[in-house]
Tab-separated table of C-alpha atoms and ligand atoms in Angstrom:
chain	number	residue	atom	x	y	z
W	1	MET	CA	22.133	-5.212	2.622
W	2	SER	CA	19.997	-8.341	3.161
W	3	TYR	CA	20.973	-8.362	7.507
W	4	GLU	CA	17.969	-6.660	8.526
W	5	GLN	CA	14.304	-7.909	7.518
W	6	ASP	CA	13.851	-6.802	4.732
W	7	GLU	CA	10.922	-4.692	4.657
W	8	ASP	CA	8.692	-6.641	1.423
W	9	ASP	CA	9.427	-9.998	2.953
W	10	GLN	CA	7.739	-9.369	5.501
W	11	TYR	CA	3.650	-8.336	6.387
W	12	ASN	CA	2.982	-7.213	9.885
W	13	ALA	CA	-1.253	-5.911	10.302
W	14	GLY	CA	-2.948	-5.234	13.279
W	15	TYR	CA	-6.266	-6.049	13.990
W	16	ASP	CA	-8.836	-4.986	16.984
W	17	VAL	CA	-8.759	-7.822	18.803
W	18	GLY	CA	-12.754	-7.388	18.682
W	19	SER	CA	-12.567	-6.875	15.046
W	20	PHE	CA	-10.102	-10.176	14.111
W	21	PRO	CA	-12.607	-12.379	13.336
W	22	LYS	CA	-14.334	-10.718	10.610
W	23	ASP	CA	-11.249	-9.201	8.667
W	24	PHE	CA	-8.571	-12.242	8.830
W	25	GLY	CA	-7.491	-12.383	4.628
W	26	TYR	CA	-3.789	-11.711	4.079
W	27	GLY	CA	-2.126	-9.034	1.365
W	28	PRO	CA	-0.175	-10.407	-0.698
W	29	PHE	CA	3.372	-10.742	0.603
W	30	ASP	CA	6.703	-10.252	-1.947
W	31	GLN	CA	9.142	-13.305	-2.643
W	32	ASP	CA	12.778	-12.602	-3.117
W	33	GLY	CA	14.439	-14.000	-6.063
W	34	ASP	CA	15.984	-17.740	-4.461
W	35	GLY	CA	12.505	-18.369	-2.645
W	36	PRO	CA	9.991	-20.597	-4.402
W	37	PRO	CA	8.499	-19.226	-7.649
W	38	GLY	CA	4.951	-19.203	-6.565
W	39	PRO	CA	4.968	-17.125	-3.401
W	40	LEU	CA	3.377	-19.270	-0.118
W	41	THR	CA	-0.053	-17.430	0.098
W	42	GLY	CA	-0.748	-16.853	4.248
W	43	GLU	CA	-2.877	-19.760	4.753
W	44	GLN	CA	-0.530	-21.851	3.041
W	45	LYS	CA	2.391	-20.384	5.709
W	46	PRO	CA	2.693	-22.425	8.623
W	47	ARG	CA	0.933	-21.081	11.791
W	48	ILE	CA	2.924	-19.864	14.949
W	49	LEU	CA	0.489	-18.506	17.416
W	50	LEU	CA	2.554	-16.927	21.006
W	51	MET	CA	-0.272	-16.758	23.989
W	52	GLY	CA	-0.292	-16.763	27.638
W	53	LEU	CA	-0.665	-14.179	29.787
W	54	ARG	CA	-0.054	-10.102	30.107
W	55	ARG	CA	3.341	-8.825	30.633
W	56	SER	CA	4.427	-12.095	29.836
W	57	GLY	CA	7.320	-11.185	27.143
W	58	LYS	CA	5.149	-12.684	24.079
W	59	SER	CA	6.041	-10.010	21.974
W	60	SER	CA	9.514	-9.223	23.562
W	61	ILE	CA	10.593	-12.785	21.936
W	62	GLN	CA	9.122	-12.296	18.779
W	63	LYS	CA	10.964	-8.541	18.386
W	64	VAL	CA	14.104	-10.581	20.375
W	65	VAL	CA	14.446	-13.678	17.929
W	66	PHE	CA	13.160	-11.813	14.327
W	67	HIS	CA	13.934	-8.350	14.573
W	68	LYS	CA	16.904	-7.970	15.747
W	69	MET	CA	15.152	-6.301	19.239
W	70	SER	CA	18.220	-6.024	21.746
W	71	PRO	CA	16.450	-7.670	24.756
W	72	ASN	CA	16.625	-4.438	27.181
W	73	GLU	CA	14.586	-2.524	24.168
W	74	THR	CA	11.993	-4.785	25.288
W	75	LEU	CA	11.393	-3.019	28.519
W	76	PHE	CA	9.901	-0.401	26.621
W	77	LEU	CA	7.210	-2.817	24.728
W	78	GLU	CA	4.024	-1.600	25.055
W	79	SER	CA	1.470	-3.697	25.768
W	80	THR	CA	-0.474	-5.396	23.032
W	81	ASN	CA	-4.133	-5.235	22.603
W	82	LYS	CA	-4.858	-6.216	18.967
W	83	ILE	CA	-3.307	-9.632	16.828
W	84	ILE	CA	-0.716	-8.624	15.856
W	85	LYS	CA	0.143	-10.445	12.451
W	86	ASP	CA	3.876	-10.872	10.832
W	87	ASP	CA	5.615	-13.287	8.237
W	88	ILE	CA	8.560	-14.259	8.526
W	89	SER	CA	10.235	-15.290	5.619
W	90	ASN	CA	13.814	-15.683	6.117
W	91	SER	CA	14.837	-18.706	4.499
W	92	SER	CA	12.774	-20.736	2.164
W	93	PHE	CA	12.678	-23.396	4.132
W	94	VAL	CA	11.958	-20.512	7.706
W	95	GLN	CA	8.368	-19.238	5.987
W	96	PHE	CA	5.521	-19.668	8.551
W	97	GLN	CA	2.863	-16.608	9.861
W	98	ILE	CA	3.876	-15.143	13.536
W	99	TRP	CA	0.508	-13.941	15.874
W	100	ASP	CA	0.622	-12.847	19.081
W	101	PHE	CA	-1.599	-12.299	20.557
W	102	PRO	CA	-2.906	-9.995	23.253
W	103	GLY	CA	-2.671	-11.518	26.535
W	104	GLN	CA	-5.809	-10.625	28.382
W	105	ILE	CA	-7.488	-12.418	25.266
W	106	ASP	CA	-10.902	-14.262	25.709
W	107	PHE	CA	-11.833	-17.674	24.882
W	108	PHE	CA	-15.179	-16.956	25.783
W	109	ASP	CA	-15.538	-13.737	23.747
W	110	PRO	CA	-18.441	-14.523	20.721
W	111	THR	CA	-16.865	-12.838	18.524
W	112	PHE	CA	-13.079	-15.634	18.996
W	113	ASP	CA	-13.355	-17.659	15.890
W	114	SER	CA	-11.816	-20.547	17.407
W	115	ASP	CA	-11.969	-22.856	13.928
W	116	MET	CA	-10.527	-20.330	12.327
W	117	ILE	CA	-7.982	-19.511	14.620
W	118	PHE	CA	-6.741	-23.218	16.120
W	119	GLY	CA	-8.085	-24.113	12.769
W	120	GLY	CA	-4.400	-23.669	10.315
W	121	CYS	CA	-1.917	-23.599	13.690
W	122	GLY	CA	1.504	-25.320	12.699
W	123	ALA	CA	2.205	-24.212	16.899
W	124	LEU	CA	1.055	-22.723	19.551
W	125	VAL	CA	3.953	-21.292	22.024
W	126	PHE	CA	2.681	-20.613	25.461
W	127	VAL	CA	5.041	-18.631	27.496
W	128	ILE	CA	4.323	-18.815	31.276
W	129	ASP	CA	6.563	-15.745	33.092
W	130	ALA	CA	8.154	-17.911	35.841
W	131	GLN	CA	9.532	-14.994	37.736
W	132	ASP	CA	5.595	-14.588	39.172
W	133	ASP	CA	2.795	-16.503	40.211
W	134	TYR	CA	2.213	-18.645	37.941
W	135	MET	CA	-0.804	-21.030	39.431
W	136	GLU	CA	-3.207	-18.277	36.677
W	137	ALA	CA	-0.749	-18.901	33.960
W	138	LEU	CA	-1.301	-23.071	34.033
W	139	ASN	CA	-4.968	-22.173	34.064
W	140	LYS	CA	-4.838	-20.130	31.038
W	141	LEU	CA	-2.635	-23.707	29.551
W	142	HIS	CA	-5.036	-25.113	30.562
W	143	LEU	CA	-8.229	-23.727	28.988
W	144	THR	CA	-5.850	-22.221	25.991
W	145	VAL	CA	-4.553	-25.967	25.160
W	146	THR	CA	-8.093	-27.774	25.534
W	147	LYS	CA	-9.948	-25.029	23.776
W	148	ALA	CA	-7.599	-25.497	20.843
W	149	PHE	CA	-7.029	-29.503	20.659
W	150	LYS	CA	-10.648	-29.930	20.272
W	151	VAL	CA	-9.941	-27.779	17.040
W	152	ASN	CA	-6.958	-29.146	15.376
W	153	GLN	CA	-4.710	-31.541	16.981
W	154	GLY	CA	-2.607	-31.741	14.810
W	155	ILE	CA	-1.402	-28.287	16.900
W	156	ARG	CA	1.806	-28.888	18.228
W	157	PHE	CA	2.184	-27.388	22.049
W	158	GLU	CA	5.408	-25.805	23.683
W	159	VAL	CA	5.408	-23.926	26.774
W	160	PHE	CA	8.103	-21.147	27.005
W	161	ILE	CA	8.766	-21.868	31.339
W	162	HIS	CA	10.503	-16.914	30.615
W	163	LYS	CA	12.375	-15.080	32.245
W	164	VAL	CA	14.439	-17.577	33.697
W	165	ASP	CA	17.809	-15.532	34.174
W	166	GLY	CA	16.729	-13.986	36.771
W	167	LEU	CA	16.745	-17.175	38.648
W	168	SER	CA	19.355	-19.364	40.403
W	169	ASP	CA	19.758	-22.477	38.314
W	170	ASP	CA	17.847	-24.852	41.488
W	171	TYR	CA	15.520	-22.793	40.614
W	172	LYS	CA	15.301	-23.048	37.176
W	173	MET	CA	15.215	-26.135	37.420
W	174	GLU	CA	12.423	-26.811	40.284
W	175	THR	CA	9.900	-24.083	38.106
W	176	GLN	CA	10.504	-26.568	35.266
W	177	ARG	CA	9.736	-29.722	36.530
W	178	ASP	CA	6.638	-28.552	39.231
W	179	ILE	CA	5.514	-26.590	35.999
W	180	HIS	CA	5.584	-29.797	33.955
W	181	GLN	CA	3.838	-31.970	36.345
W	182	ARG	CA	0.974	-29.067	37.330
W	183	ALA	CA	-0.451	-29.071	33.939
W	184	ASN	CA	0.353	-32.042	32.548
W	185	ASP	CA	-2.075	-33.214	35.840
W	186	ASP	CA	-5.166	-30.702	34.846
W	187	LEU	CA	-5.249	-32.030	31.527
W	188	ALA	CA	-4.579	-36.234	32.566
W	189	ASP	CA	-7.452	-35.362	35.405
W	190	SER	CA	-10.064	-33.485	33.104
W	191	GLY	CA	-9.092	-37.244	30.759
W	192	TYR	CA	-6.345	-35.275	28.232
W	193	ASP	CA	-3.898	-37.504	28.191
W	194	GLN	CA	-2.986	-37.501	25.168
W	195	ILE	CA	-2.378	-33.384	24.796
W	196	HIS	CA	1.879	-34.418	24.941
W	197	LEU	CA	2.864	-29.787	25.872
W	198	SER	CA	6.785	-29.589	25.484
W	199	PHE	CA	8.481	-27.548	28.281
W	200	HIS	CA	11.835	-24.473	26.585
W	201	LEU	CA	13.425	-22.258	29.879
W	202	THR	CA	13.785	-19.417	27.751
W	203	SER	CA	14.989	-15.595	28.351
W	204	ILE	CA	15.738	-12.701	25.820
W	205	TYR	CA	18.486	-12.129	27.670
W	206	ASP	CA	21.023	-15.301	26.076
W	207	HIS	CA	20.791	-17.786	24.117
W	208	SER	CA	18.577	-20.062	25.293
W	209	ILE	CA	15.768	-18.415	23.202
W	210	PHE	CA	16.631	-19.418	20.183
W	211	GLU	CA	17.854	-22.824	20.398
W	212	ALA	CA	14.119	-22.414	21.111
W	213	PHE	CA	12.358	-20.944	18.392
W	214	SER	CA	14.658	-23.196	16.629
W	215	LYS	CA	13.238	-26.096	18.302
W	216	VAL	CA	9.845	-24.741	17.998
W	217	VAL	CA	10.375	-24.138	13.837
W	218	GLN	CA	12.033	-27.512	13.637
W	219	LYS	CA	9.215	-29.231	13.819
W	220	LEU	CA	7.110	-27.341	10.902
W	221	ILE	CA	10.014	-28.596	8.076
W	222	PRO	CA	8.558	-31.455	6.634
W	223	GLN	CA	12.532	-31.967	4.915
W	224	LEU	CA	13.393	-31.602	8.562
W	225	PRO	CA	14.343	-35.221	8.192
W	226	THR	CA	16.314	-34.657	5.277
W	227	LEU	CA	18.244	-32.525	6.102
W	228	GLU	CA	19.148	-33.937	9.690
W	229	ASN	CA	20.627	-36.562	7.667
W	230	LEU	CA	22.509	-34.683	4.530
W	231	LEU	CA	24.255	-33.566	7.738
W	232	ASN	CA	25.175	-36.426	9.233
W	233	ILE	CA	26.836	-37.671	5.523
W	234	LEU	CA	29.151	-34.651	5.743
W	235	ILE	CA	30.227	-34.550	9.489
W	236	SER	CA	30.772	-38.625	9.594
W	237	ASN	CA	32.649	-38.528	6.561
W	238	SER	CA	35.319	-34.406	7.265
W	239	ALA	CA	35.761	-35.791	10.861
W	240	ILE	CA	33.726	-33.055	11.983
W	241	GLU	CA	32.665	-32.581	15.423
W	242	LYS	CA	28.937	-31.302	15.185
W	243	ALA	CA	27.330	-28.829	12.203
W	244	PHE	CA	24.473	-26.143	11.952
W	245	LEU	CA	22.327	-25.540	8.821
W	246	PHE	CA	21.821	-21.704	10.270
W	247	ASP	CA	18.906	-19.467	9.663
W	248	VAL	CA	21.572	-16.276	8.633
W	249	VAL	CA	19.121	-13.194	9.817
W	250	SER	CA	17.028	-14.951	12.043
W	251	LYS	CA	20.189	-17.264	13.274
W	252	ILE	CA	17.677	-20.243	14.750
W	253	TYR	CA	19.212	-22.943	12.986
W	254	ILE	CA	17.066	-25.306	11.276
W	255	ALA	CA	18.701	-27.884	11.371
W	256	THR	CA	21.877	-30.289	12.450
W	257	ASP	CA	23.120	-33.285	13.017
W	258	SER	CA	21.691	-35.671	15.264
W	259	SER	CA	23.818	-35.939	18.097
W	260	PRO	CA	23.035	-33.745	21.222
W	261	VAL	CA	23.454	-29.942	21.203
W	262	ASP	CA	25.126	-28.231	23.953
W	263	MET	CA	24.078	-24.973	24.788
W	264	GLN	CA	28.014	-23.716	24.174
W	265	SER	CA	28.685	-24.625	20.907
W	266	TYR	CA	25.628	-23.515	19.553
W	267	GLU	CA	26.599	-20.153	21.556
W	268	LEU	CA	29.219	-20.132	19.937
W	269	CYS	CA	28.148	-20.359	16.269
W	270	CYS	CA	25.756	-18.080	16.792
W	271	ASP	CA	28.902	-14.960	17.913
W	272	MET	CA	30.332	-16.635	14.651
W	273	ILE	CA	28.003	-16.089	12.729
W	274	ASP	CA	27.393	-11.802	14.193
W	275	VAL	CA	31.276	-11.753	14.103
W	276	VAL	CA	31.247	-12.659	10.014
W	277	ILE	CA	28.033	-10.428	9.469
W	278	ASP	CA	29.698	-7.598	11.177
W	279	VAL	CA	33.128	-7.781	9.554
W	280	SER	CA	31.365	-8.286	6.329
W	281	CYS	CA	29.166	-5.123	6.760
W	282	ILE	CA	32.506	-3.312	7.459
W	283	TYR	CA	34.712	-4.180	5.185
W	284	GLY	CA	33.433	-6.353	2.408
W	285	LEU	CA	30.548	-3.530	0.822
W	286	ARG	CA	31.100	-1.517	-1.990
W	287	GLU	CA	29.965	1.807	-1.904
W	288	ASP	CA	28.784	2.041	-6.272
W	289	THR	CA	26.465	-1.727	-5.238
W	290	GLU	CA	23.384	-2.531	-3.048
W	291	ALA	CA	25.156	-6.045	-2.535
W	292	ALA	CA	24.218	-8.258	-0.352
W	293	ALA	CA	26.854	-8.628	3.342
W	294	PHE	CA	26.153	-12.087	3.128
W	295	ASP	CA	26.761	-13.381	-0.681
W	296	SER	CA	28.614	-16.784	-2.689
W	297	GLN	CA	31.859	-15.672	-1.154
W	298	SER	CA	31.355	-16.298	2.925
W	299	SER	CA	33.110	-18.238	4.013
W	300	SER	CA	35.101	-17.616	8.151
W	301	LEU	CA	37.354	-19.587	9.509
W	302	ILE	CA	38.079	-18.905	13.481
W	303	LYS	CA	41.117	-21.166	15.590
W	304	LEU	CA	40.142	-21.187	19.576
W	305	ASN	CA	43.303	-21.466	21.922
W	306	ASN	CA	42.037	-24.077	22.835
W	307	GLY	CA	42.720	-26.914	19.161
W	308	THR	CA	38.679	-26.411	18.040
W	309	ILE	CA	37.862	-24.271	14.738
W	310	LEU	CA	35.122	-23.376	13.845
W	311	TYR	CA	34.156	-23.336	10.381
W	312	LEU	CA	31.331	-21.685	7.940
W	313	ARG	CA	30.544	-21.387	4.839
W	314	GLU	CA	27.372	-19.963	2.384
W	315	VAL	CA	24.999	-22.147	2.167
W	316	ASN	CA	22.298	-20.053	-0.103
W	317	LYS	CA	20.950	-16.450	1.065
W	318	PHE	CA	19.438	-17.286	3.761
W	319	LEU	CA	21.334	-20.884	4.644
W	320	ALA	CA	25.204	-20.753	6.501
W	321	LEU	CA	25.977	-24.425	7.601
W	322	VAL	CA	28.096	-23.789	10.164
W	323	CYS	CA	30.876	-26.545	11.493
W	324	ILE	CA	32.485	-27.248	14.855
W	325	LEU	CA	35.664	-29.914	14.290
W	326	ARG	CA	38.789	-30.466	15.565
W	327	GLU	CA	42.987	-28.379	14.816
W	328	ASP	CA	44.078	-32.433	13.754
W	329	ASN	CA	41.234	-32.920	11.452
W	330	PHE	CA	41.348	-29.910	9.504
W	331	ASP	CA	44.150	-30.643	7.495
W	332	ARG	CA	42.950	-32.057	4.716
W	333	GLN	CA	40.520	-28.884	4.373
W	334	GLY	CA	40.285	-29.953	0.808
W	335	ILE	CA	38.340	-32.997	1.813
W	336	ILE	CA	35.810	-31.156	4.262
W	337	ASP	CA	34.969	-28.235	1.321
W	338	TYR	CA	34.738	-31.498	-1.341
W	339	ASN	CA	31.782	-33.155	0.869
W	340	PHE	CA	30.559	-29.217	1.613
W	341	LEU	CA	29.893	-27.948	-2.177
W	342	CYS	CA	28.347	-32.530	-2.511
W	343	PHE	CA	26.229	-30.722	0.701
W	344	ARG	CA	25.102	-28.033	-0.952
W	345	GLU	CA	24.592	-29.443	-4.020
W	346	ALA	CA	21.594	-31.766	-2.068
W	347	ILE	CA	20.041	-28.362	-0.292
W	348	GLN	CA	20.035	-27.166	-3.813
W	349	GLN	CA	17.904	-30.187	-4.687
W	350	VAL	CA	15.459	-30.489	-1.745
W	351	PHE	CA	14.412	-27.238	-2.562
W	352	GLU	CA	13.726	-27.029	-5.541
W	353	LEU	CA	11.845	-30.465	-4.896
W	354	ARG	CA	9.650	-28.037	-2.416
W	355	ASN	CA	9.475	-25.213	-3.995
W	356	LYS	CA	8.160	-27.656	-7.413
W	357	ASN	CA	5.731	-28.873	-5.208
W	358	GLN	CA	4.758	-26.004	-3.716
W	359	VAL	CA	3.586	-24.606	-7.512
W	360	LEU	CA	1.795	-28.021	-7.459
W	361	VAL	CA	-0.035	-26.964	-4.497
W	362	ALA	CA	-0.909	-23.360	-5.754
W	363	LEU	CA	-1.892	-24.783	-9.216
W	364	ASN	CA	-4.093	-27.094	-7.275
W	365	THR	CA	-5.860	-24.791	-3.938
W	366	ASN	CA	-8.834	-25.872	-5.674
W	367	HIS	CA	-7.746	-29.708	-5.367
W	368	HIS	CA	-7.350	-31.067	-2.362
W	369	SER	CA	-6.677	-34.450	-3.202
W	370	ASN	CA	-4.023	-33.597	-5.785
W	371	ILE	CA	-2.321	-31.508	-2.672
W	372	LEU	CA	-2.027	-34.562	-0.565
W	373	ASN	CA	-0.550	-36.081	-3.118
W	374	SER	CA	2.192	-33.453	-4.245
W	375	HIS	CA	3.103	-33.527	-0.718
W	376	ASN	CA	3.522	-37.175	-1.139
W	377	ALA	CA	5.918	-37.078	-4.011
W	378	THR	CA	7.659	-34.434	-2.702
W	379	VAL	CA	8.442	-36.002	0.548
W	380	ASN	CA	9.428	-39.239	-1.224
W	381	SER	CA	11.479	-37.890	-4.321
W	382	ASP	CA	13.585	-35.342	-0.469
W	383	THR	CA	14.464	-38.939	0.645
W	384	GLN	CA	15.943	-40.360	-2.995
W	385	SER	CA	17.862	-37.144	-3.619
W	386	ALA	CA	19.560	-37.855	-0.198
W	387	THR	CA	20.476	-41.290	-0.513
W	388	LEU	CA	21.513	-39.909	-4.150
W	389	ASN	CA	23.845	-37.375	-2.604
W	390	SER	CA	25.004	-40.092	0.600
W	391	THR	CA	27.252	-41.467	-2.583
W	392	ALA	CA	28.217	-37.958	-3.882
W	393	ILE	CA	29.948	-37.762	-0.197
W	394	GLN	CA	31.207	-40.821	0.476
W	395	SER	CA	32.592	-41.173	-3.595
B	401	LIG	N1	13.610	-10.664	32.870
B	401	LIG	C1	13.360	-10.685	31.424
B	401	LIG	N2	11.795	-9.477	31.321
B	401	LIG	C2	11.723	-9.556	30.192
B	401	LIG	C3	12.419	-11.248	29.881
B	401	LIG	N3	11.119	-10.766	28.006
B	401	LIG	C4	10.421	-9.986	28.499
B	401	LIG	N4	11.070	-9.785	29.085
B	401	LIG	C5	10.208	-8.332	30.273
B	401	LIG	O1	9.216	-8.676	30.265
B	401	LIG	C6	8.060	-6.766	30.132
B	401	LIG	C7	7.051	-8.347	28.976
B	401	LIG	O2	6.630	-7.829	27.936
B	401	LIG	P1	6.651	-7.284	26.841
B	401	LIG	O3	6.857	-8.264	26.113
B	401	LIG	O4	5.098	-6.785	26.230
B	401	LIG	O5	4.989	-9.209	27.549
B	401	LIG	P2	3.569	-9.688	25.886
B	401	LIG	O6	3.552	-10.858	26.797
B	401	LIG	O7	3.453	-9.104	24.765
B	401	LIG	O8	3.045	-7.806	27.695
B	401	LIG	P3	0.987	-7.769	26.373
B	401	LIG	O9	1.313	-7.424	25.061
B	401	LIG	O10	0.510	-7.323	27.511
B	401	LIG	O11	-0.150	-8.920	25.987
B	401	LIG	C8	9.108	-6.117	29.452
B	401	LIG	O12	9.084	-5.384	29.891
B	401	LIG	C9	10.478	-7.093	28.923
B	401	LIG	O13	11.187	-6.282	29.392
B	401	LIG	C10	13.202	-12.305	29.941
B	401	LIG	O14	13.720	-12.717	28.979
B	401	LIG	N5	13.811	-11.569	30.736
């Protein structure tokens, strides 16, 4: 059963802070059969850095979101004293590395190779403990983002105002406003107005951390506009209120339609995935096979007592579509199911294009111009596949 992170899909390595610049190579990692044919090397994967002061909650976030650790267990996590690299390969879309940094990391240490660390980085998540005095954290944030920006202007900066579970709603808002203001003022004062920081209120004790991480990961998926477009077409032709495309293992949503996300809907959909997986694990597994609980037969329908329906369908081995719709609109289930099949086919095409692209990239690693061309080709073809499939769904 594959809901636990597959050991083969994961390559964890710890590096002493003092020695990390000397040895940053990756070992090969196995890719599941459904993934890209050419495995992405560590260098090709987008990298997310987790930084912040000691005990701000970095390791807890990584363990809870990607390793199914229960929030209470994080109380026993030991302080990180080396960089921990973690390959996340749950689905073909969600492939990246997370580097968890020790809180005490010193950018002025001569062994800190900022070019290498920030150079290949897609997003930098800076965690601030909102239950603590955050002035020191703001100084470190400023130092970190300016240092990173000098090396790589393409990095997305995400600030998690973390541990907000202990704060009242008013205090949460006030803290966010204050941190936002001070962080941006500091940047403006030192002439870095062009640096954009995104802020998220997070806690490992509710779904906010999954929601925030979903947004971080989405920004690293080049196919996001195509996926969003497909979801928009699906919901408008099926009278669905809201649809999420979930990575089942981590419960982060890799795309949703363009209507606003409300936290309650997201939580409902997360809970539905838990229910489906739990019931499948208890009743759906055969003793004689090693089959996964989530497979091509997986689907579920839950009717809530407020006239709302939650509908889950398997998209591929890693992804599920979870929709929220009104009960009245479910009487033509055949249309919804037909549209879903068109949607699944379209997603498949996006995957295939992406896989072809990765093979090209692997073949041309030494020819940067070729890599660029293949990436552009993928973007164009993705758009075409979305157009093609919009016709299929409407017909
Ligand atoms: N209340 C609350 N506590 C949290 C939350 N996230 C983490 N913690 C607690 O914060 C403490 C520190 O968490 P860690 O994940 O070890 O922090 P870290 O940033 O990795 O620390 P270093 O490894 O020292 O850099 C632990 O006791 C966690 O249980 C949260 O969302 N809310």
